[in-house]
Amino acid sequence: MNHFRIILTMIFTVIITSCYNNDDYLLKNIKIDEVITAIEFSNGSIIANGVDTTEIVVQLPLKADENLSKVWVSASKGTFSNDSNVIFGYPVHLSHKGKEVNAYKCALKSGIYEGHNLISISVGGITKDTTITFTKSYPESIQIIPSALSIDAGVSSELDIKVKLISSKGSISAQHPISINAYDKELNSIGSFRIKEEISNSNIYNSIYSVIPDTIYKGEISFVVKTRGVNNTDLTEQVKVYSY
């Protein structure tokens, strides 16, 4: 009977051992910094204008296990070369800052939303997080485009007023506030806005201006737009139309 138990124990041990994967044990017990040895950015802060980029360099050990051959990178904001916020690739041996490294490189393009951007690096089921900053993109100038240069003094008369914030590089960051007002020659507020956007997620602000029913004013109307510009300075532009 004891002899039979010994044989069963040996068989059970062989079965358990054959199902055991040593690599799984190693990956579960390895430290993160032993797998992802360094994460570097060519720019730790880029402008949220939809065009600025930073290069991400993910370094692995020179003699990395084959289970660590694929690198996944994801970002909470912006896109990679595949127009997605997730990309993967394989590390290669290359020269980086004068030394040989085993690394994967990718480029991240900014979006139009400012703030901290979470970057997650995953290798062999092990993930390491870091952050970079997208800073606000300000306009350099304002363009005001009325649908006409004259308006009839009456309730049925309206103008479409488009306001465009302009930057020489990329877009303006989302949710950039503006103010738009209409004044007569004496700088008194006149008319009303049926639609009046004071914040937007694009570079175009659409407003619809109406001459209110009881106004009898005829003459010059100035549309004045104000916002914050480059270096957080005041930026103002105006255009004149005429009420007949």
Coordinates of N, CA and C in Angstrom, one line a residue:
M1 N 0.8 -1.2 0.0 CA 0.0 0.0 0.0 C 0.9 1.2 0.0
N2 N 1.9 1.3 0.9 CA 2.8 2.4 0.9 C 3.5 2.6 -0.4
H3 N 3.9 1.4 -1.0 CA 4.6 1.5 -2.3 C 3.7 2.1 -3.4
F4 N 2.4 1.8 -3.3 CA 1.4 2.4 -4.3 C 1.3 3.9 -4.1
R5 N 1.3 4.4 -2.8 CA 1.2 5.8 -2.5 C 2.4 6.5 -3.0
I6 N 3.6 5.9 -2.9 CA 4.8 6.6 -3.4 C 4.8 6.8 -4.9
I7 N 4.3 5.7 -5.6 CA 4.1 5.8 -7.1 C 3.2 6.9 -7.5
L8 N 2.0 7.0 -6.8 CA 1.0 8.1 -7.1 C 1.6 9.5 -6.8
T9 N 2.4 9.6 -5.7 CA 3.0 10.9 -5.4 C 4.0 11.3 -6.5
M10 N 4.8 10.4 -7.0 CA 5.8 10.7 -8.0 C 5.1 11.1 -9.3
I11 N 4.0 10.4 -9.7 CA 3.2 10.8 -10.9 C 2.6 12.2 -10.7
F12 N 2.1 12.5 -9.6 CA 1.4 13.8 -9.3 C 2.5 14.9 -9.4
T13 N 3.7 14.6 -8.9 CA 4.8 15.6 -8.9 C 5.2 15.9 -10.3
V14 N 5.3 14.9 -11.1 CA 5.7 15.1 -12.6 C 4.7 15.9 -13.3
I15 N 3.4 15.6 -13.0 CA 2.3 16.4 -13.7 C 2.4 17.9 -13.3
I16 N 2.5 18.2 -12.0 CA 2.6 19.6 -11.6 C 3.8 20.3 -12.1
T17 N 4.9 19.6 -12.1 CA 6.2 20.2 -12.6 C 6.1 20.5 -14.1
S18 N 5.4 19.6 -14.9 CA 5.3 19.8 -16.3 C 4.4 21.0 -16.6
C19 N 3.5 21.4 -15.8 CA 2.6 22.5 -16.0 C 3.2 23.8 -15.5
Y20 N 4.2 23.8 -14.8 CA 4.9 24.9 -14.2 C 5.7 25.6 -15.2
N21 N 5.5 26.9 -15.4 CA 6.3 27.7 -16.3 C 7.2 28.7 -15.6
N22 N 8.5 28.4 -15.6 CA 9.5 29.2 -14.9 C 9.5 30.7 -15.3
D23 N 9.2 30.9 -16.6 CA 9.2 32.3 -17.1 C 8.1 33.1 -16.4
D24 N 6.9 32.4 -16.2 CA 5.8 33.1 -15.5 C 6.2 33.6 -14.1
Y25 N 6.9 32.7 -13.5 CA 7.4 33.1 -12.1 C 8.3 34.3 -12.1
L26 N 9.2 34.2 -13.1 CA 10.2 35.3 -13.2 C 9.6 36.6 -13.5
L27 N 8.6 36.6 -14.4 CA 7.9 37.9 -14.8 C 7.1 38.4 -13.7
K28 N 6.5 37.5 -12.9 CA 5.6 38.0 -11.8 C 6.4 38.5 -10.6
N29 N 7.7 38.1 -10.5 CA 8.5 38.5 -9.3 C 9.6 39.5 -9.7
I30 N 9.7 39.9 -10.9 CA 10.7 40.8 -11.3 C 10.3 42.2 -11.0
K31 N 11.2 43.1 -10.6 CA 10.9 44.5 -10.3 C 10.8 45.3 -11.6
I32 N 9.9 46.3 -11.5 CA 9.6 47.1 -12.7 C 10.9 47.7 -13.2
D33 N 11.7 48.3 -12.4 CA 12.9 49.0 -12.8 C 13.9 48.0 -13.4
E34 N 13.8 46.7 -13.2 CA 14.7 45.8 -13.9 C 14.2 45.4 -15.3
V35 N 12.9 45.8 -15.6 CA 12.4 45.5 -16.9 C 12.4 46.8 -17.8
I36 N 11.9 47.9 -17.2 CA 11.9 49.2 -17.9 C 12.9 50.0 -17.1
T37 N 14.1 50.1 -17.7 CA 15.2 50.7 -16.9 C 15.2 52.2 -17.0
A38 N 14.6 52.8 -18.1 CA 14.5 54.2 -18.2 C 13.5 54.6 -19.2
I39 N 12.8 55.8 -18.9 CA 11.9 56.4 -19.9 C 12.3 57.8 -20.0
E40 N 12.6 58.3 -21.2 CA 13.1 59.6 -21.5 C 12.2 60.3 -22.6
F41 N 12.1 61.6 -22.4 CA 11.4 62.5 -23.4 C 12.4 63.5 -24.0
S42 N 12.3 63.7 -25.3 CA 13.1 64.7 -25.9 C 12.6 66.1 -25.4
N43 N 11.3 66.2 -25.1 CA 10.7 67.4 -24.5 C 9.8 67.0 -23.4
G44 N 10.1 67.4 -22.2 CA 9.2 67.0 -21.1 C 7.9 67.8 -21.1
S45 N 7.9 68.9 -21.9 CA 6.7 69.8 -21.9 C 6.6 70.3 -23.4
I46 N 5.4 70.1 -23.9 CA 5.1 70.5 -25.3 C 3.8 71.3 -25.3
I47 N 3.6 72.1 -26.4 CA 2.5 73.0 -26.5 C 1.3 72.2 -27.0
A48 N 0.1 72.4 -26.4 CA -1.1 71.8 -26.8 C -1.7 72.4 -28.1
N49 N -1.0 72.3 -29.2 CA -1.4 73.0 -30.4 C -1.7 72.0 -31.6
G50 N -1.7 70.7 -31.3 CA -2.0 69.7 -32.3 C -0.8 69.4 -33.2
V51 N 0.3 70.0 -33.1 CA 1.4 69.7 -34.0 C 2.8 69.5 -33.3
D52 N 3.0 70.0 -32.1 CA 4.2 69.8 -31.4 C 4.4 68.3 -31.0
T53 N 5.6 67.9 -31.0 CA 5.9 66.5 -30.7 C 7.0 66.3 -29.7
T54 N 7.1 65.2 -29.1 CA 8.2 64.8 -28.2 C 8.5 63.3 -28.5
E55 N 9.8 63.0 -28.5 CA 10.2 61.6 -28.7 C 10.3 60.9 -27.4
I56 N 9.7 59.7 -27.3 CA 9.8 58.9 -26.1 C 10.8 57.7 -26.4
V57 N 11.7 57.6 -25.4 CA 12.7 56.5 -25.5 C 12.5 55.6 -24.3
V58 N 12.1 54.4 -24.6 CA 11.9 53.4 -23.5 C 13.1 52.4 -23.5
Q59 N 13.9 52.3 -22.4 CA 15.0 51.5 -22.4 C 14.8 50.2 -21.6
L60 N 15.3 49.1 -22.1 CA 15.2 47.8 -21.5 C 16.6 47.3 -21.2
P61 N 16.8 46.3 -20.4 CA 18.1 45.7 -20.3 C 18.7 45.3 -21.6
L62 N 20.1 45.4 -21.7 CA 20.7 45.0 -23.0 C 20.5 43.6 -23.3
K63 N 20.4 42.7 -22.3 CA 20.2 41.3 -22.5 C 18.8 41.0 -22.0
A64 N 17.8 41.6 -22.6 CA 16.4 41.4 -22.1 C 15.9 40.0 -22.5
D65 N 15.1 39.4 -21.6 CA 14.4 38.1 -21.9 C 13.5 38.3 -23.2
E66 N 13.4 37.2 -23.9 CA 12.6 37.3 -25.1 C 11.1 37.6 -24.8
N67 N 10.7 37.3 -23.6 CA 9.3 37.6 -23.2 C 9.1 39.1 -23.1
L68 N 10.2 39.9 -23.1 CA 10.1 41.3 -22.9 C 10.5 42.0 -24.2
S69 N 10.1 41.4 -25.3 CA 10.5 41.9 -26.7 C 9.5 42.9 -27.3
K70 N 8.3 43.0 -26.7 CA 7.3 43.9 -27.2 C 7.0 45.0 -26.2
V71 N 7.0 46.3 -26.7 CA 6.8 47.4 -25.8 C 5.5 48.1 -26.3
W72 N 4.6 48.3 -25.3 CA 3.4 49.1 -25.6 C 3.5 50.4 -24.9
V73 N 3.0 51.5 -25.6 CA 3.0 52.8 -25.1 C 1.6 53.4 -25.3
S74 N 1.0 54.0 -24.2 CA -0.3 54.6 -24.4 C -0.2 56.0 -23.7
A75 N -1.0 56.9 -24.2 CA -1.1 58.3 -23.7 C -2.5 58.7 -23.5
S76 N -2.7 59.5 -22.4 CA -4.1 60.0 -22.1 C -4.5 61.1 -23.1
K77 N -3.5 61.8 -23.7 CA -3.7 62.9 -24.6 C -2.8 62.8 -25.7
G78 N -3.2 63.3 -26.9 CA -2.3 63.2 -28.1 C -2.3 61.9 -28.8
T79 N -1.6 61.9 -29.9 CA -1.6 60.7 -30.8 C -0.1 60.3 -31.2
F80 N 0.0 59.1 -31.6 CA 1.3 58.6 -32.1 C 1.3 58.6 -33.6
S81 N 2.3 58.0 -34.3 CA 2.4 58.0 -35.7 C 1.3 57.2 -36.4
N82 N 0.6 56.3 -35.6 CA -0.5 55.6 -36.2 C -1.9 56.2 -36.0
D83 N -1.8 57.5 -35.6 CA -3.1 58.3 -35.3 C -3.9 57.7 -34.2
S84 N -3.3 57.0 -33.3 CA -4.0 56.4 -32.1 C -3.2 56.9 -30.9
N85 N -3.9 56.7 -29.8 CA -3.2 57.0 -28.5 C -2.5 55.8 -27.9
V86 N -2.5 54.7 -28.7 CA -1.7 53.5 -28.3 C -0.9 53.0 -29.4
I87 N 0.4 52.6 -29.1 CA 1.3 52.1 -30.1 C 2.2 51.1 -29.5
F88 N 2.6 50.1 -30.3 CA 3.6 49.1 -29.8 C 4.7 48.9 -30.8
G89 N 5.8 48.4 -30.4 CA 6.9 48.1 -31.2 C 7.9 47.3 -30.5
Y90 N 9.1 47.1 -31.1 CA 10.1 46.2 -30.6 C 11.4 47.0 -30.3
P91 N 12.1 46.7 -29.2 CA 13.3 47.4 -28.9 C 14.4 46.9 -29.8
V92 N 15.4 47.8 -30.1 CA 16.6 47.5 -30.9 C 17.8 48.1 -30.2
H93 N 18.9 47.5 -30.4 CA 20.2 48.0 -29.9 C 20.6 49.2 -30.7
L94 N 20.8 50.3 -30.0 CA 21.2 51.6 -30.7 C 22.1 52.4 -29.8
S95 N 22.7 53.4 -30.4 CA 23.5 54.4 -29.6 C 22.6 55.5 -29.1
H96 N 22.6 55.8 -27.8 CA 21.8 56.8 -27.2 C 22.7 57.6 -26.2
K97 N 22.9 58.8 -26.5 CA 23.7 59.7 -25.6 C 25.1 59.1 -25.4
G98 N 25.6 58.5 -26.5 CA 27.0 58.0 -26.4 C 27.2 56.6 -25.9
K99 N 26.1 55.9 -25.6 CA 26.2 54.6 -25.1 C 25.2 53.6 -25.8
E100 N 25.6 52.4 -25.8 CA 24.7 51.4 -26.4 C 23.6 51.1 -25.4
V101 N 22.3 51.1 -26.0 CA 21.2 50.8 -25.2 C 20.2 49.8 -26.0
N102 N 19.4 49.2 -25.3 CA 18.3 48.4 -25.9 C 17.0 49.2 -25.7
A103 N 16.5 49.8 -26.8 CA 15.4 50.8 -26.6 C 14.4 50.7 -27.7
Y104 N 13.2 51.2 -27.3 CA 12.2 51.4 -28.3 C 11.8 52.9 -28.3
K105 N 11.8 53.5 -29.6 CA 11.5 54.9 -29.7 C 10.2 55.1 -30.4
C106 N 9.4 56.1 -30.0 CA 8.2 56.5 -30.7 C 8.0 58.0 -30.5
A107 N 7.2 58.7 -31.3 CA 7.0 60.1 -31.2 C 5.5 60.3 -30.9
L108 N 5.3 61.2 -29.9 CA 3.9 61.6 -29.5 C 3.6 63.0 -29.9
K109 N 2.5 63.2 -30.7 CA 2.1 64.5 -31.1 C 1.0 65.0 -30.1
S110 N 1.1 66.3 -29.8 CA 0.2 66.9 -28.8 C -1.2 67.0 -29.4
G111 N -2.2 67.0 -28.5 CA -3.5 67.3 -28.9 C -3.8 68.8 -28.6
I112 N -5.1 69.2 -28.4 CA -5.3 70.6 -28.2 C -5.8 70.9 -26.7
Y113 N -5.7 69.8 -25.9 CA -6.1 70.0 -24.5 C -4.9 70.1 -23.6
E114 N -4.8 71.1 -22.9 CA -3.6 71.3 -22.0 C -3.7 70.5 -20.7
G115 N -2.6 70.4 -20.0 CA -2.6 69.7 -18.8 C -1.6 68.5 -18.7
H116 N -1.7 67.8 -17.6 CA -0.8 66.6 -17.5 C -1.2 65.5 -18.4
N117 N -0.3 64.8 -18.9 CA -0.6 63.7 -19.9 C 0.0 62.4 -19.3
L118 N -0.8 61.5 -19.0 CA -0.3 60.2 -18.4 C 0.2 59.3 -19.5
I119 N 1.5 58.9 -19.4 CA 2.1 58.0 -20.3 C 2.3 56.6 -19.6
S120 N 1.8 55.6 -20.2 CA 1.9 54.2 -19.6 C 2.7 53.3 -20.6
I121 N 3.8 52.7 -20.0 CA 4.7 51.8 -20.7 C 4.4 50.4 -20.2
S122 N 4.1 49.5 -21.1 CA 3.9 48.1 -20.7 C 4.8 47.2 -21.5
V123 N 5.5 46.3 -20.7 CA 6.4 45.3 -21.2 C 6.2 44.0 -20.5
G124 N 5.9 42.9 -21.2 CA 5.7 41.6 -20.6 C 4.7 41.6 -19.5
G125 N 3.7 42.4 -19.6 CA 2.6 42.5 -18.6 C 3.0 43.4 -17.4
I126 N 4.1 44.0 -17.4 CA 4.5 44.9 -16.4 C 4.4 46.4 -16.9
T127 N 3.8 47.2 -16.1 CA 3.5 48.6 -16.6 C 4.1 49.6 -15.6
K128 N 4.6 50.7 -16.3 CA 5.2 51.8 -15.6 C 4.7 53.1 -16.1
D129 N 4.2 54.0 -15.2 CA 3.6 55.2 -15.6 C 4.5 56.4 -15.4
T130 N 4.3 57.4 -16.2 CA 5.0 58.7 -16.0 C 4.1 59.8 -16.7
T131 N 4.5 61.0 -16.6 CA 3.7 62.1 -17.1 C 4.6 63.1 -17.9
I132 N 4.0 63.8 -18.9 CA 4.5 65.0 -19.5 C 3.4 66.0 -19.5
T133 N 3.8 67.3 -19.8 CA 2.8 68.3 -19.7 C 2.6 68.9 -21.1
F134 N 1.3 69.1 -21.4 CA 0.9 69.9 -22.5 C 0.5 71.3 -22.1
T135 N 1.3 72.3 -22.5 CA 1.0 73.7 -22.1 C 0.1 74.4 -23.1
K136 N -0.5 75.4 -22.6 CA -1.6 76.1 -23.4 C -1.0 76.8 -24.6
S137 N -1.7 76.7 -25.7 CA -1.4 77.4 -26.9 C -2.3 78.7 -27.1
Y138 N -1.7 79.8 -27.1 CA -2.4 81.1 -27.2 C -2.4 81.6 -28.6
P139 N -3.5 82.4 -28.9 CA -3.5 83.0 -30.3 C -2.6 84.2 -30.4
E140 N -2.1 84.5 -31.6 CA -1.3 85.6 -31.9 C -2.1 86.8 -32.5
S141 N -3.2 86.5 -33.1 CA -4.1 87.5 -33.6 C -5.5 87.0 -33.7
I142 N -6.5 88.0 -34.0 CA -7.9 87.7 -34.1 C -8.4 88.1 -35.4
Q143 N -9.2 87.3 -36.0 CA -9.9 87.7 -37.3 C -11.4 87.7 -37.1
I144 N -12.1 88.8 -37.4 CA -13.5 88.9 -37.3 C -14.1 88.9 -38.7
I145 N -15.1 88.0 -38.9 CA -15.6 87.9 -40.3 C -17.2 88.0 -40.2
P146 N -17.7 89.2 -40.5 CA -19.2 89.4 -40.5 C -19.7 88.8 -41.8
S147 N -21.0 88.4 -41.8 CA -21.6 87.8 -43.0 C -21.9 88.9 -44.0
A148 N -22.0 90.2 -43.5 CA -22.3 91.3 -44.3 C -21.7 92.6 -43.6
L149 N -21.5 93.7 -44.4 CA -21.0 94.9 -43.8 C -22.1 95.9 -43.5
S150 N -23.3 95.5 -43.7 CA -24.4 96.4 -43.4 C -25.6 95.5 -42.9
I151 N -26.5 96.2 -42.1 CA -27.6 95.5 -41.5 C -28.8 96.5 -41.5
D152 N -30.0 95.9 -41.7 CA -31.2 96.8 -41.6 C -31.6 96.9 -40.1
A153 N -32.0 98.1 -39.7 CA -32.4 98.4 -38.4 C -33.8 97.8 -38.1
G154 N -33.9 96.6 -37.7 CA -35.2 95.9 -37.5 C -35.0 94.5 -36.9
V155 N -36.1 94.0 -36.4 CA -36.1 92.7 -35.7 C -35.6 91.6 -36.6
S156 N -35.9 91.7 -37.9 CA -35.6 90.5 -38.8 C -34.2 90.5 -39.3
S157 N -33.5 91.6 -38.9 CA -32.1 91.7 -39.5 C -31.1 91.0 -38.5
E158 N -30.3 90.2 -39.1 CA -29.2 89.5 -38.3 C -27.9 89.4 -39.1
L159 N -26.9 89.3 -38.4 CA -25.5 89.1 -39.0 C -24.9 87.8 -38.3
D160 N -24.3 87.0 -39.1 CA -23.4 86.0 -38.6 C -22.0 86.5 -38.4
I161 N -21.6 86.4 -37.2 CA -20.2 86.9 -36.8 C -19.3 85.7 -36.5
K162 N -18.3 85.5 -37.4 CA -17.3 84.5 -37.1 C -16.0 85.1 -36.6
V163 N -15.6 84.5 -35.5 CA -14.3 85.0 -34.9 C -13.3 83.9 -35.0
K164 N -12.2 84.1 -35.6 CA -11.1 83.1 -35.7 C -9.9 83.5 -34.9
L165 N -9.4 82.7 -34.1 CA -8.2 82.9 -33.3 C -7.0 82.2 -34.1
I166 N -6.0 83.0 -34.4 CA -5.0 82.6 -35.3 C -3.6 82.4 -34.6
S167 N -3.0 81.3 -34.9 CA -1.6 81.0 -34.4 C -0.8 80.6 -35.6
S168 N 0.5 81.0 -35.6 CA 1.4 80.7 -36.7 C 1.8 79.2 -36.7
K169 N 1.6 78.6 -35.5 CA 2.0 77.2 -35.4 C 0.8 76.4 -34.8
G170 N 0.1 75.6 -35.6 CA -0.9 74.7 -35.1 C -2.1 75.5 -34.6
S171 N -2.9 74.8 -33.7 CA -4.2 75.3 -33.3 C -4.0 76.0 -31.9
I172 N -5.1 76.7 -31.6 CA -5.2 77.2 -30.2 C -5.7 76.1 -29.3
S173 N -5.3 76.1 -28.1 CA -5.8 75.1 -27.1 C -7.3 75.2 -27.0
A174 N -7.9 74.1 -26.7 CA -9.4 74.0 -26.6 C -9.8 74.8 -25.3
Q175 N -11.1 75.2 -25.4 CA -11.7 75.9 -24.3 C -11.0 77.3 -24.0
H176 N -10.6 78.0 -25.1 CA -10.0 79.3 -24.9 C -11.1 80.3 -24.9
P177 N -11.2 81.1 -23.8 CA -12.3 82.1 -23.7 C -12.1 83.3 -24.5
I178 N -13.2 83.9 -25.0 CA -13.2 85.2 -25.7 C -14.4 85.9 -25.2
S179 N -14.4 87.2 -25.5 CA -15.6 88.0 -25.3 C -15.9 88.8 -26.6
I180 N -17.2 89.0 -26.9 CA -17.6 89.7 -28.1 C -18.8 90.6 -27.8
N181 N -18.6 91.9 -28.1 CA -19.7 92.9 -27.8 C -19.8 93.8 -29.0
A182 N -21.0 94.4 -29.1 CA -21.3 95.4 -30.1 C -21.6 96.8 -29.5
Y183 N -21.1 97.8 -30.2 CA -21.2 99.2 -29.6 C -21.6 100.1 -30.8
D184 N -22.3 101.2 -30.4 CA -22.6 102.3 -31.3 C -21.5 103.3 -31.3
K185 N -21.6 104.4 -32.0 CA -20.5 105.4 -32.1 C -20.2 106.0 -30.8
E186 N -21.1 106.0 -29.8 CA -20.9 106.6 -28.5 C -20.4 105.5 -27.5
L187 N -20.1 104.3 -28.0 CA -19.6 103.2 -27.2 C -20.6 102.7 -26.3
N188 N -21.9 102.8 -26.6 CA -23.0 102.2 -25.9 C -23.3 100.8 -26.5
S189 N -23.6 99.9 -25.6 CA -23.9 98.5 -26.1 C -25.2 98.7 -27.0
I190 N -25.3 97.9 -28.1 CA -26.4 98.0 -28.9 C -26.7 96.6 -29.5
G191 N -28.0 96.4 -29.7 CA -28.5 95.1 -30.3 C -28.3 94.0 -29.3
S192 N -28.4 92.8 -29.8 CA -28.3 91.6 -28.9 C -27.7 90.5 -29.7
F193 N -27.2 89.5 -29.0 CA -26.7 88.3 -29.6 C -27.7 87.1 -29.4
R194 N -28.2 86.6 -30.4 CA -29.1 85.5 -30.3 C -28.3 84.2 -29.9
I195 N -27.1 84.1 -30.5 CA -26.2 83.0 -30.1 C -24.9 83.7 -29.8
K196 N -24.3 83.4 -28.7 CA -23.1 84.1 -28.3 C -22.2 83.1 -27.6
E197 N -21.2 82.6 -28.3 CA -20.2 81.7 -27.7 C -19.1 82.5 -27.0
E198 N -18.8 82.1 -25.8 CA -17.7 82.8 -25.1 C -16.5 81.8 -24.8
I199 N -16.7 80.6 -25.2 CA -15.7 79.5 -25.1 C -16.0 78.5 -26.1
S200 N -14.9 77.9 -26.6 CA -15.1 76.9 -27.7 C -14.0 75.9 -27.7
N201 N -14.3 74.8 -28.4 CA -13.2 73.7 -28.5 C -12.6 73.8 -29.9
S202 N -12.8 74.8 -30.6 CA -12.2 75.0 -31.9 C -11.6 76.4 -32.1
N203 N -11.0 76.7 -33.2 CA -10.5 78.0 -33.4 C -11.5 79.0 -34.1
I204 N -12.7 78.5 -34.3 CA -13.8 79.3 -34.9 C -14.9 79.5 -33.9
Y205 N -15.3 80.7 -33.7 CA -16.4 81.0 -32.8 C -17.5 81.6 -33.6
N206 N -18.7 81.0 -33.5 CA -19.8 81.4 -34.3 C -20.8 82.2 -33.4
S207 N -21.1 83.4 -33.8 CA -22.1 84.2 -33.1 C -23.1 84.7 -34.0
I208 N -24.4 84.9 -33.6 CA -25.4 85.5 -34.4 C -25.9 86.8 -33.7
Y209 N -25.7 87.9 -34.4 CA -26.0 89.2 -33.8 C -27.3 89.7 -34.4
S210 N -28.2 90.3 -33.6 CA -29.5 90.8 -34.0 C -29.6 92.2 -33.6
V211 N -30.3 93.0 -34.4 CA -30.7 94.4 -33.9 C -32.0 94.2 -33.2
I212 N -32.1 94.6 -31.9 CA -33.3 94.4 -31.1 C -34.5 95.2 -31.7
P213 N -35.8 94.7 -31.4 CA -36.9 95.3 -32.1 C -37.1 96.8 -31.8
D214 N -36.8 97.3 -30.6 CA -37.1 98.7 -30.3 C -36.0 99.7 -30.6
T215 N -34.9 99.2 -31.3 CA -33.9 100.1 -31.6 C -34.2 100.8 -32.9
I216 N -33.8 102.1 -32.9 CA -34.0 102.9 -34.1 C -32.6 103.4 -34.5
Y217 N -31.6 102.9 -33.9 CA -30.3 103.4 -34.2 C -29.9 103.0 -35.6
K218 N -29.4 104.0 -36.3 CA -28.8 103.8 -37.6 C -27.4 104.5 -37.6
G219 N -26.5 103.7 -38.1 CA -25.1 104.3 -38.1 C -24.1 103.1 -37.9
E220 N -22.9 103.5 -37.5 CA -21.8 102.6 -37.3 C -21.9 101.7 -36.1
I221 N -21.7 100.4 -36.3 CA -21.7 99.4 -35.2 C -20.3 98.8 -35.2
S222 N -19.7 98.8 -34.0 CA -18.4 98.2 -33.9 C -18.5 96.9 -33.1
F223 N -18.0 95.8 -33.7 CA -17.9 94.5 -33.0 C -16.5 94.4 -32.4
V224 N -16.4 94.3 -31.1 CA -15.1 94.2 -30.4 C -14.9 92.8 -29.8
V225 N -13.8 92.2 -30.1 CA -13.5 90.9 -29.6 C -12.2 91.0 -28.7
K226 N -12.3 90.4 -27.5 CA -11.1 90.4 -26.6 C -10.8 89.0 -26.2
T227 N -9.5 88.7 -26.0 CA -9.1 87.4 -25.5 C -7.7 87.5 -24.9
R228 N -7.2 86.4 -24.5 CA -5.8 86.4 -24.0 C -4.9 85.9 -25.1
G229 N -3.8 86.6 -25.3 CA -2.9 86.2 -26.4 C -1.6 85.6 -25.9
V230 N -0.6 85.6 -26.8 CA 0.7 85.0 -26.5 C 1.3 85.7 -25.3
N231 N 2.0 85.0 -24.5 CA 2.6 85.5 -23.2 C 1.5 86.0 -22.3
N232 N 0.2 85.5 -22.5 CA -0.9 85.8 -21.6 C -1.2 87.3 -21.6
T233 N -1.0 88.0 -22.7 CA -1.3 89.4 -22.8 C -2.7 89.6 -23.4
D234 N -3.2 90.8 -23.2 CA -4.5 91.2 -23.8 C -4.5 91.3 -25.3
L235 N -5.5 90.7 -25.9 CA -5.5 90.7 -27.4 C -6.9 91.2 -27.8
T236 N -6.9 92.3 -28.6 CA -8.2 92.9 -29.0 C -8.3 93.2 -30.5
E237 N -9.4 93.0 -31.1 CA -9.6 93.3 -32.5 C -11.1 93.7 -32.7
Q238 N -11.3 94.6 -33.7 CA -12.7 95.0 -33.9 C -12.9 95.2 -35.4
V239 N -14.2 95.1 -35.8 CA -14.6 95.3 -37.2 C -15.9 96.2 -37.1
K240 N -16.1 97.0 -38.2 CA -17.2 97.9 -38.2 C -18.2 97.5 -39.3
V241 N -19.5 97.6 -39.0 CA -20.6 97.4 -40.0 C -21.5 98.6 -39.8
Y242 N -22.5 98.7 -40.7 CA -23.4 99.9 -40.6 C -24.8 99.4 -40.6
S243 N -25.6 100.1 -39.8 CA -27.0 99.9 -39.7 C -27.8 101.0 -40.4
Y244 N -28.7 100.6 -41.3 CA -29.4 101.5 -42.2 C -30.9 101.5 -41.9

